[in-house]
mmCIF file of C-alpha atoms and ligand atoms in Angstrom:
data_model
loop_
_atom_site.group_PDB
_atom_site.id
_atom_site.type_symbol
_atom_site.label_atom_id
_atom_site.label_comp_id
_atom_site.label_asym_id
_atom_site.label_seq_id
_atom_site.Cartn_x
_atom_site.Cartn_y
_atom_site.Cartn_z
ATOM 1 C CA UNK A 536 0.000 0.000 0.000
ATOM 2 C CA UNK A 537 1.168 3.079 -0.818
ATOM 3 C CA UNK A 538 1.146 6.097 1.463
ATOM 4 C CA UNK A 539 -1.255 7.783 -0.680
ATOM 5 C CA UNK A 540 -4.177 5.043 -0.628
ATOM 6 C CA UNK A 541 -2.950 4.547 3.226
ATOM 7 C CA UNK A 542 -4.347 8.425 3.990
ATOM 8 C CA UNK A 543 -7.001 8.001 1.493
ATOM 9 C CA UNK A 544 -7.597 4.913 3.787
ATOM 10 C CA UNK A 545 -7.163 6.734 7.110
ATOM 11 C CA UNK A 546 -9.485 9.374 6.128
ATOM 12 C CA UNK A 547 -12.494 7.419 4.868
ATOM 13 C CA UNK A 548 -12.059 5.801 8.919
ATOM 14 C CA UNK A 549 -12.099 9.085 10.246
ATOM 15 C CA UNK A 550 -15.080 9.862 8.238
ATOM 16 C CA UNK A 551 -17.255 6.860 9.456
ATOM 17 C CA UNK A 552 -16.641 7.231 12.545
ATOM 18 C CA UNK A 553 -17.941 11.070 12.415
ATOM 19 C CA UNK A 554 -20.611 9.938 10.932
ATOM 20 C CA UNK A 555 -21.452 7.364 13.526
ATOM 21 C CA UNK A 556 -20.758 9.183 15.994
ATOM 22 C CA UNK A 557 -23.083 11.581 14.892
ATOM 23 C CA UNK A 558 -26.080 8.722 14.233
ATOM 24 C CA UNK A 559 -25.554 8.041 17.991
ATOM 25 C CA UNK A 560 -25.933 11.707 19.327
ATOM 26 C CA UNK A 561 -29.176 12.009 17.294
ATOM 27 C CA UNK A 562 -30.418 8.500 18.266
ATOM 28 C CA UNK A 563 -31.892 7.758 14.788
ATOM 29 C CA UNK A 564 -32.375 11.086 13.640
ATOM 30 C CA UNK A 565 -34.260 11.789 17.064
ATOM 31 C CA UNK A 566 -32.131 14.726 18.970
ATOM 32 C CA UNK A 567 -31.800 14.032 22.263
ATOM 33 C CA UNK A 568 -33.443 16.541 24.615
ATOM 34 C CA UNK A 569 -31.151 17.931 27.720
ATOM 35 C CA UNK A 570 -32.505 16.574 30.608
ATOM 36 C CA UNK A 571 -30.398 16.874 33.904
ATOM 37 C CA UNK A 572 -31.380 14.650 37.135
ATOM 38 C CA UNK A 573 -29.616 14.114 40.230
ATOM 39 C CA UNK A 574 -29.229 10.539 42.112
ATOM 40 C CA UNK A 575 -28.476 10.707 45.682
ATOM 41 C CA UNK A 576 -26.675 7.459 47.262
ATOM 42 C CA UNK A 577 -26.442 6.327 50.589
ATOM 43 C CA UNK A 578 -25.730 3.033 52.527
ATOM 44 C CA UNK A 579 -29.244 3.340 53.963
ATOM 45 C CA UNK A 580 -30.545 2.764 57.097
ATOM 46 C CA UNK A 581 -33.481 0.698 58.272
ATOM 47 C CA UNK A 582 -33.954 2.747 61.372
ATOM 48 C CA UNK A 583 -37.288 5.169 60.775
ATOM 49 C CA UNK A 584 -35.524 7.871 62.717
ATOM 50 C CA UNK A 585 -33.113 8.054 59.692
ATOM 51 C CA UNK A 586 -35.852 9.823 57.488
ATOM 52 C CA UNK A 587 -35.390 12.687 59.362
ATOM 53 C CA UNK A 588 -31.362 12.869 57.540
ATOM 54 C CA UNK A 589 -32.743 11.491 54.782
ATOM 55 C CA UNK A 590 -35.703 13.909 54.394
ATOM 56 C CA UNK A 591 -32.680 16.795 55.320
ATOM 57 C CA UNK A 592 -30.276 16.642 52.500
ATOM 58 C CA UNK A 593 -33.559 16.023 50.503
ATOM 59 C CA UNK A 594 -34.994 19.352 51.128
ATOM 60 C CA UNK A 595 -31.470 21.226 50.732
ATOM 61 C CA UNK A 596 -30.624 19.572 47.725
ATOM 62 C CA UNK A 597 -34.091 20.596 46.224
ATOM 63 C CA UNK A 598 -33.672 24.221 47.319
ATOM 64 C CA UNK A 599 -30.037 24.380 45.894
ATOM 65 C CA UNK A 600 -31.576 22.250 42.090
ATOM 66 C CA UNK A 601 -35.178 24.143 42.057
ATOM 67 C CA UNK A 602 -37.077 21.981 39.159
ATOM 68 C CA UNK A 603 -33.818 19.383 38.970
ATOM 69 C CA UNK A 604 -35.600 16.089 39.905
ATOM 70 C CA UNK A 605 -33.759 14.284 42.125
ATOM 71 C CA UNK A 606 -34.117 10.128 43.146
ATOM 72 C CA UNK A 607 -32.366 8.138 45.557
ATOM 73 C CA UNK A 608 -30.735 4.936 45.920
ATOM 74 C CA UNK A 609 -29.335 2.821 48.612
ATOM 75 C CA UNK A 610 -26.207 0.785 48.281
ATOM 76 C CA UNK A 611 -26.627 -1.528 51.045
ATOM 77 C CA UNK A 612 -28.704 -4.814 49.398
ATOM 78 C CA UNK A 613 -29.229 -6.217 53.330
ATOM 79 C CA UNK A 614 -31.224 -2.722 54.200
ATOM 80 C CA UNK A 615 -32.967 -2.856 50.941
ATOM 81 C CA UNK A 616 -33.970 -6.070 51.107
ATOM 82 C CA UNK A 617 -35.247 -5.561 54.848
ATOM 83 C CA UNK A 618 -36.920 -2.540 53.572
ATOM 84 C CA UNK A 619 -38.725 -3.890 50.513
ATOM 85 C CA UNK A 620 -40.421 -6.680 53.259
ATOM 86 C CA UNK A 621 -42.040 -3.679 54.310
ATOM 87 C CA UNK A 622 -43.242 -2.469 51.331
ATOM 88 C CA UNK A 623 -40.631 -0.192 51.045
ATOM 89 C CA UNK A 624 -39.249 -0.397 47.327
ATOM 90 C CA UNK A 625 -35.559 1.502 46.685
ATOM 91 C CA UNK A 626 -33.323 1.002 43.666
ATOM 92 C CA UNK A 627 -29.678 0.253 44.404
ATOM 93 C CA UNK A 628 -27.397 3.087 41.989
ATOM 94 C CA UNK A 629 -27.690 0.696 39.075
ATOM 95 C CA UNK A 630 -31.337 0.029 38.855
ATOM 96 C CA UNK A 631 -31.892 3.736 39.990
ATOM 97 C CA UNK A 632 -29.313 4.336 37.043
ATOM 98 C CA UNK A 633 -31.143 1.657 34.747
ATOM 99 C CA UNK A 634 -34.320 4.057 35.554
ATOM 100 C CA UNK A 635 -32.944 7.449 34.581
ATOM 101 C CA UNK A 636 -31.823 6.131 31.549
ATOM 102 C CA UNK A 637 -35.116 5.057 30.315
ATOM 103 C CA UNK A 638 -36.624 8.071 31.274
ATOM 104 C CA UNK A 639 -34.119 9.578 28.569
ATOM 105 C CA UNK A 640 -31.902 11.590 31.230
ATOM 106 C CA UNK A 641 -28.964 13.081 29.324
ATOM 107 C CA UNK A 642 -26.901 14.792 31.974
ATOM 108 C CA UNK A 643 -26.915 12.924 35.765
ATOM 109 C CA UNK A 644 -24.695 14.000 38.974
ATOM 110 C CA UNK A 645 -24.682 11.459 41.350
ATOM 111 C CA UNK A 646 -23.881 12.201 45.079
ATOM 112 C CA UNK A 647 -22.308 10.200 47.363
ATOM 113 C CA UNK A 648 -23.583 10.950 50.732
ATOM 114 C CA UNK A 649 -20.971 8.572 52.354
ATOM 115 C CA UNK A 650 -18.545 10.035 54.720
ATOM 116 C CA UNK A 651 -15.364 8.646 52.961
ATOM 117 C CA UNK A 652 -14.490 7.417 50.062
ATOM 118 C CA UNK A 653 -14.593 3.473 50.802
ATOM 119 C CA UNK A 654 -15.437 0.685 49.259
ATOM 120 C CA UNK A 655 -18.770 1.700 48.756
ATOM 121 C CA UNK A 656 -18.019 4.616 47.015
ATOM 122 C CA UNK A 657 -15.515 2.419 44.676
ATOM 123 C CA UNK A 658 -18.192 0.651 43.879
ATOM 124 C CA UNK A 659 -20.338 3.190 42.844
ATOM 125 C CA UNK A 660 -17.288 4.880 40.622
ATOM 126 C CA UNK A 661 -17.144 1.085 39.244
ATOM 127 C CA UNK A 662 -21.284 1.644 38.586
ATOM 128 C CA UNK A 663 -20.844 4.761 36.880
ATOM 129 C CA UNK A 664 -17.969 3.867 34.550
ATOM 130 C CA UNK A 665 -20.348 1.091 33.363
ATOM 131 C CA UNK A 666 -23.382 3.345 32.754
ATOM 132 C CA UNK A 667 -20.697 5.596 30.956
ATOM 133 C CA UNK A 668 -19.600 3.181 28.350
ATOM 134 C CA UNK A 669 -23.375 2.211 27.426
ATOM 135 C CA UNK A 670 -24.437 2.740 23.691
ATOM 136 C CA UNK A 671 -27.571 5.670 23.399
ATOM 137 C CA UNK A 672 -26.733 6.310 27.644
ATOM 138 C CA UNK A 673 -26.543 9.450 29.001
ATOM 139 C CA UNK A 674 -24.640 12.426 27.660
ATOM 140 C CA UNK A 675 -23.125 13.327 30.680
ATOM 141 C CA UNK A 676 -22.678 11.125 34.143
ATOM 142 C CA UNK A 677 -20.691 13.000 37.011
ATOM 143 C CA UNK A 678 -19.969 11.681 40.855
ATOM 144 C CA UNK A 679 -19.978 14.254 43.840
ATOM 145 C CA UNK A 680 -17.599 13.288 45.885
ATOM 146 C CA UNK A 681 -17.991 12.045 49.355
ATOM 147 C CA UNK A 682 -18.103 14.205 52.590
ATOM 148 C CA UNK A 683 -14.429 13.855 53.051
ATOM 149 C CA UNK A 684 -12.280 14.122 49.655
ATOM 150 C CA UNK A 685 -9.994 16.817 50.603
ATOM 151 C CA UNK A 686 -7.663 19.224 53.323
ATOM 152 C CA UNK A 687 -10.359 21.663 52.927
ATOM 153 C CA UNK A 688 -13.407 19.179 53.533
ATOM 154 C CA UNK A 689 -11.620 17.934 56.414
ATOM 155 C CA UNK A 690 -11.243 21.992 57.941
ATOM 156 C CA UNK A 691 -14.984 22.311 56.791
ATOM 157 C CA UNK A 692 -16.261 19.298 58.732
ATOM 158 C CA UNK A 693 -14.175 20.091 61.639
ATOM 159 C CA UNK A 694 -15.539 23.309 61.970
ATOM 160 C CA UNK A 695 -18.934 22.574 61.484
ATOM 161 C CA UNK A 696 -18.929 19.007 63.803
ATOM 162 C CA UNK A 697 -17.529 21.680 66.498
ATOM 163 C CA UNK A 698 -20.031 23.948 66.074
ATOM 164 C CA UNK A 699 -22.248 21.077 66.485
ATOM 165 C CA UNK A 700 -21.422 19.858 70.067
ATOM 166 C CA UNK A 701 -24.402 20.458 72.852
ATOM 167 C CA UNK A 702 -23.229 23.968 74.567
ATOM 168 C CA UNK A 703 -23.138 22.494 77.722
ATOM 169 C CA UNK A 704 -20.183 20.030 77.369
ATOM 170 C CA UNK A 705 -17.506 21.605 79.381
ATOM 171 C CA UNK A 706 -13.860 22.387 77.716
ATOM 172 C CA UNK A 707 -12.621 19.698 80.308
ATOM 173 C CA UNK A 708 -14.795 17.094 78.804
ATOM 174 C CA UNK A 709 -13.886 14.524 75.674
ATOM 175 C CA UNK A 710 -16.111 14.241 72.946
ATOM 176 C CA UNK A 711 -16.301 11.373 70.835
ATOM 177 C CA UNK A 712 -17.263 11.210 67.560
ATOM 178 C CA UNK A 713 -17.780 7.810 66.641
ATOM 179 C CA UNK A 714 -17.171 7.037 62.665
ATOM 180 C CA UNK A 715 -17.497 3.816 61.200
ATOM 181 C CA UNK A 716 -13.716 2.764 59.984
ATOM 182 C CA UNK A 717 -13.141 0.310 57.301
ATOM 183 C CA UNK A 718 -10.500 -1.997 55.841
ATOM 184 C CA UNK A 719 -10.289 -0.130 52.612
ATOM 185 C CA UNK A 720 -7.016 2.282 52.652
ATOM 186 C CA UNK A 721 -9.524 5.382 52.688
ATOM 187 C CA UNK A 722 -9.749 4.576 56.871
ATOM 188 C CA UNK A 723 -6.946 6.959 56.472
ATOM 189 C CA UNK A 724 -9.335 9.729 56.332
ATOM 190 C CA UNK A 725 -10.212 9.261 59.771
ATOM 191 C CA UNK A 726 -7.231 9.410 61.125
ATOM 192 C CA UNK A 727 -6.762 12.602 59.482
ATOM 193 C CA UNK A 728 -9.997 14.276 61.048
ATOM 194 C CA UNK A 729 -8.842 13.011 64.398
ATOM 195 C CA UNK A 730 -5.627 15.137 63.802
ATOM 196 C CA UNK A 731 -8.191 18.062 62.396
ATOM 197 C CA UNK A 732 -10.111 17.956 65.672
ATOM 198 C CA UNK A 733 -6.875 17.866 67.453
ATOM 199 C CA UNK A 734 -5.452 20.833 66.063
ATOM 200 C CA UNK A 735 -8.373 22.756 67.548
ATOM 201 C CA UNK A 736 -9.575 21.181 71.016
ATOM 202 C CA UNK A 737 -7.068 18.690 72.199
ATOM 203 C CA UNK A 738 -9.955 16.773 74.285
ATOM 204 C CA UNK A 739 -12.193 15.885 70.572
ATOM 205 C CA UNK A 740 -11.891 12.559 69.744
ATOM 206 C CA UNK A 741 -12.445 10.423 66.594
ATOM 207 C CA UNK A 742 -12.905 7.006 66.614
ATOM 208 C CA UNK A 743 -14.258 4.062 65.201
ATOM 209 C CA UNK A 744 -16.437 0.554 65.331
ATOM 210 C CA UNK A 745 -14.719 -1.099 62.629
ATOM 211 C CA UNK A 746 -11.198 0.437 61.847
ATOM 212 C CA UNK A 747 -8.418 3.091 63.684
ATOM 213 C CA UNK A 748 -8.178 4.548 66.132
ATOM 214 C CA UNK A 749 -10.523 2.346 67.949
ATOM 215 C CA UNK A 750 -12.174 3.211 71.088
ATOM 216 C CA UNK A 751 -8.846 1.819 72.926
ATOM 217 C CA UNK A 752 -6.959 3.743 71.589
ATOM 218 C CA UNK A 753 -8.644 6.786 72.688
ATOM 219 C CA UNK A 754 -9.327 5.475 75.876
ATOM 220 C CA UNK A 755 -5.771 5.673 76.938
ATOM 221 C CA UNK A 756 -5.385 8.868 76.574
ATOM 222 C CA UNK A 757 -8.386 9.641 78.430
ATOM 223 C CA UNK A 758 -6.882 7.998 81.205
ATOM 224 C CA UNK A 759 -3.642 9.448 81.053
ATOM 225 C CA UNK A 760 -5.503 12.833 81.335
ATOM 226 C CA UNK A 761 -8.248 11.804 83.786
ATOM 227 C CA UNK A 762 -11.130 12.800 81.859
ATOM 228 C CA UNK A 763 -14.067 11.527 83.660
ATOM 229 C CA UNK A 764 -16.820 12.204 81.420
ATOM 230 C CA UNK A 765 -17.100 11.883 77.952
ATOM 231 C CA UNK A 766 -19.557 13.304 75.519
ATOM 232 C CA UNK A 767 -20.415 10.122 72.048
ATOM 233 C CA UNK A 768 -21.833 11.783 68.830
ATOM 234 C CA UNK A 769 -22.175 9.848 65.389
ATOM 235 C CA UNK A 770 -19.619 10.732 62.891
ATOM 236 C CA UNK A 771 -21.987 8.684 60.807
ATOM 237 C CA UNK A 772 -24.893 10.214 58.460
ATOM 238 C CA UNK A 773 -27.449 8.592 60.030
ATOM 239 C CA UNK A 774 -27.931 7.294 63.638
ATOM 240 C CA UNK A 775 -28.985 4.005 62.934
ATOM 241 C CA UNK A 776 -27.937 0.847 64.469
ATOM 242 C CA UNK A 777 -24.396 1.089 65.248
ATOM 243 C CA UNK A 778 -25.214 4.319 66.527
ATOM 244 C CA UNK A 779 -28.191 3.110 69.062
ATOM 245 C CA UNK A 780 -26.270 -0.035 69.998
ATOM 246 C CA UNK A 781 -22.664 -0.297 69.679
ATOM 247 C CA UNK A 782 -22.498 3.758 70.971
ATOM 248 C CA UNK A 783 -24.976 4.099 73.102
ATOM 249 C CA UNK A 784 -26.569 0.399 73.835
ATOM 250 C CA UNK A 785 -26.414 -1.235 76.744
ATOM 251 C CA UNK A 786 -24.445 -4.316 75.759
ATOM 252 C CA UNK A 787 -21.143 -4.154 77.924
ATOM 253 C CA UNK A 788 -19.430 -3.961 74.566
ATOM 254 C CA UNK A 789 -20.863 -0.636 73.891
ATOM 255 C CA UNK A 790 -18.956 2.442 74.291
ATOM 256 C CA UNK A 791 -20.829 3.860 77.061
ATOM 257 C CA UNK A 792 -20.276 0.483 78.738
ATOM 258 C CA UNK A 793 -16.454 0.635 77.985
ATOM 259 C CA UNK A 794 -16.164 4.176 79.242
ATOM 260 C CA UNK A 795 -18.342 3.615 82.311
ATOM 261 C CA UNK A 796 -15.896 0.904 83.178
ATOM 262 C CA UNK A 797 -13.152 2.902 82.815
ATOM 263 C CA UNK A 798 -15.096 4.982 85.307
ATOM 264 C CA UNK A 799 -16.354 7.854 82.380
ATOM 265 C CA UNK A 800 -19.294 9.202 82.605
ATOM 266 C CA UNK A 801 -20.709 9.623 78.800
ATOM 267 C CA UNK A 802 -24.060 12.052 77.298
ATOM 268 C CA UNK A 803 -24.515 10.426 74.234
ATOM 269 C CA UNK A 804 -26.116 12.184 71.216
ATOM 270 C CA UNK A 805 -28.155 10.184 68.455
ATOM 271 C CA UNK A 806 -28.164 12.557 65.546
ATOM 272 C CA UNK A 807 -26.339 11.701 62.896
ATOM 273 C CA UNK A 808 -24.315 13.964 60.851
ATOM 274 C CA UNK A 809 -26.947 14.188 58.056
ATOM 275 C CA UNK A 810 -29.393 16.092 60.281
ATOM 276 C CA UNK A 811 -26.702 18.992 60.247
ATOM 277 C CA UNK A 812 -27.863 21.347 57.923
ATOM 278 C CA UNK A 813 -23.763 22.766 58.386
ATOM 279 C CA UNK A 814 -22.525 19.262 57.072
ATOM 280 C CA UNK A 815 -25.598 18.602 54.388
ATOM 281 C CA UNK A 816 -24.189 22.037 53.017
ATOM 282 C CA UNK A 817 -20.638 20.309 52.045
ATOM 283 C CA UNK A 818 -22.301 16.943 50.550
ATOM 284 C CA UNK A 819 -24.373 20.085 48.627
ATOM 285 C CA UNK A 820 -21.071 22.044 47.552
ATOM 286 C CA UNK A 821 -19.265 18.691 45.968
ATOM 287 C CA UNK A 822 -22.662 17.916 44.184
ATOM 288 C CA UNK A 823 -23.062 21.697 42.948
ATOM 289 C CA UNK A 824 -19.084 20.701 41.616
ATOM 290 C CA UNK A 825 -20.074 17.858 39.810
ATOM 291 C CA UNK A 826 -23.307 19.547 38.425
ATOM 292 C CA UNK A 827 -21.166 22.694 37.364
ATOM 293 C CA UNK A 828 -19.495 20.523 34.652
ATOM 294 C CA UNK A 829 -22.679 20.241 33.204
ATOM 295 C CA UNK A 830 -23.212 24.107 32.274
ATOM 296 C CA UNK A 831 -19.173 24.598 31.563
ATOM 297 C CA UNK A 832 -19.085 21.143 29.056
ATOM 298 C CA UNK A 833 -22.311 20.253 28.261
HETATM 299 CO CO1 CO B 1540 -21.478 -1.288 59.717
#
């Protein structure tokens, strides 16, 4: 072949696949018509009280999108499941995905309303990339990023978890917040709050159920210091079960337990941080990030 009939060759390619790729953007000579949802995702929570942060970012989200409809989906399949014996039907991200596209959505931000980026949120990445790559999908499909994703979420959700504790702990008192921890490498985020808090009030606390620091590790330094009471708060989005048992239950493997065996005296508070309009706000700021891509490349 000679190099002639080889660019001759090359650009009869580069024609098709203009062409095609135009076919696709009309959809058979249909053009598509812009229509931008949002898709909230959260673990879940099977605990009715967790409507109330549900119903929350719901409401701000609405009031920062006016006329953007907005669905949900839950990516824990136990709590669905549990839920739909109820009656109560929600899509995981891919059938809530699987939805929107059907309903011819062009342009979708979906929200992560988890507090770090874990394995959950991998997951959902993993979802999206898949929804991405489908023939006549969307036009657009963005993530928010989680509550924590950066130095300057962690100083925003420091300050605003502060501002959050009851007035009437004392500056002598710990507080607690008590996160979930994981085995995925993002546990690191947790750690780095705990050095946020730190930084600002040496007797605020982070720790969690299922990763570090752990409650022992926190306890020691209670005890070098001789705190003897302790205020527990969720660093959770919703104060669902581990919240109501393994915080404040009375099972002596609950922290209150632990603490009130290492003579502590705890106050626990069961609202999670989803029913913080100050927190809901940064959730709201990385989804009005992803949604700005929208308007800057459509
Ligand atoms: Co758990």
């Amino acid at each position: 072949m000679n190099m002639r009939s080889l660019l001759q060759g090359i650009g009869i390619l580069c024609l098709c696949l203009l062409l095609s790729s135009q076919v696709l953007a009309s959809g058979h000579g249909h053009t598509k018509q812009v229509k931008k949802g949002i898709l909230l995702v959260a673990f879940g929570s099977s605990y009715p009280q967790a409507r109330a942060s549900f119903e929350n970012i719901e409401a701000e989200v609405e009031k920062a999108f006016p006329g953007v409809p907005v669905r949900w989906a839950y990516t824990s399949k136990i709590i669905r499941h549990k839920l739909a014996k109820e009656g109560k039907k929600l899509d995981s991200a891919s059938m809530a995905l699987a939805r929107m596209m059907d309903e011819d959505f062009t342009h979708v931000a979906v929200q992560s309303l988890h507090t770090i980026g874990g394995a959950e949120f991998h997951d959902l990445l993993s979802i999206v990339n898949g929804f991405e790559s489908m023939p006549d999908g969307f036009t657009k499909i963005l993530v928010g990023y989680p509550l924590l994703a950066s130095s300057h979420d962690l100083e925003a959700v420091r300050e605003a978890m502060l501002a959050n504790i009851p007035d009437e702990r004392k500056p002598d008192e710990a507080v607690i917040f008590m996160g979930h921890g994981t085995h995925h490498p993002s546990n690191a985020f947790y750690q780095a709050m705990a050095y946020e808090f730190q930084r600002k009030d040496a007797n605020v606390y982070v720790g969690t159920v299922e990763g570090a620091p752990s409650l022992e590790d926190i306890l020691v330094e209670l005890e070098a210091k001789g705190t003897d009471k302790a205020w527990l708060m969720p660093f959770m989005s919703v104060a669902g079960d581990h919240v109501r048992n393994d915080m404040a239950g009375d099972a002596p493997d609950s922290w209150t337990s632990i603490l009130a065996e290492a003579g502590i005296e705890t106050e626990t508070v069961l609202k999670g941080t989803a029913e913080f309009d100050n927190i809901v706000d940064i959730w709201v700021e990385h989804l009005k990030g992803a949604f700005s891509h929208f308007e800057q490349h459509p």
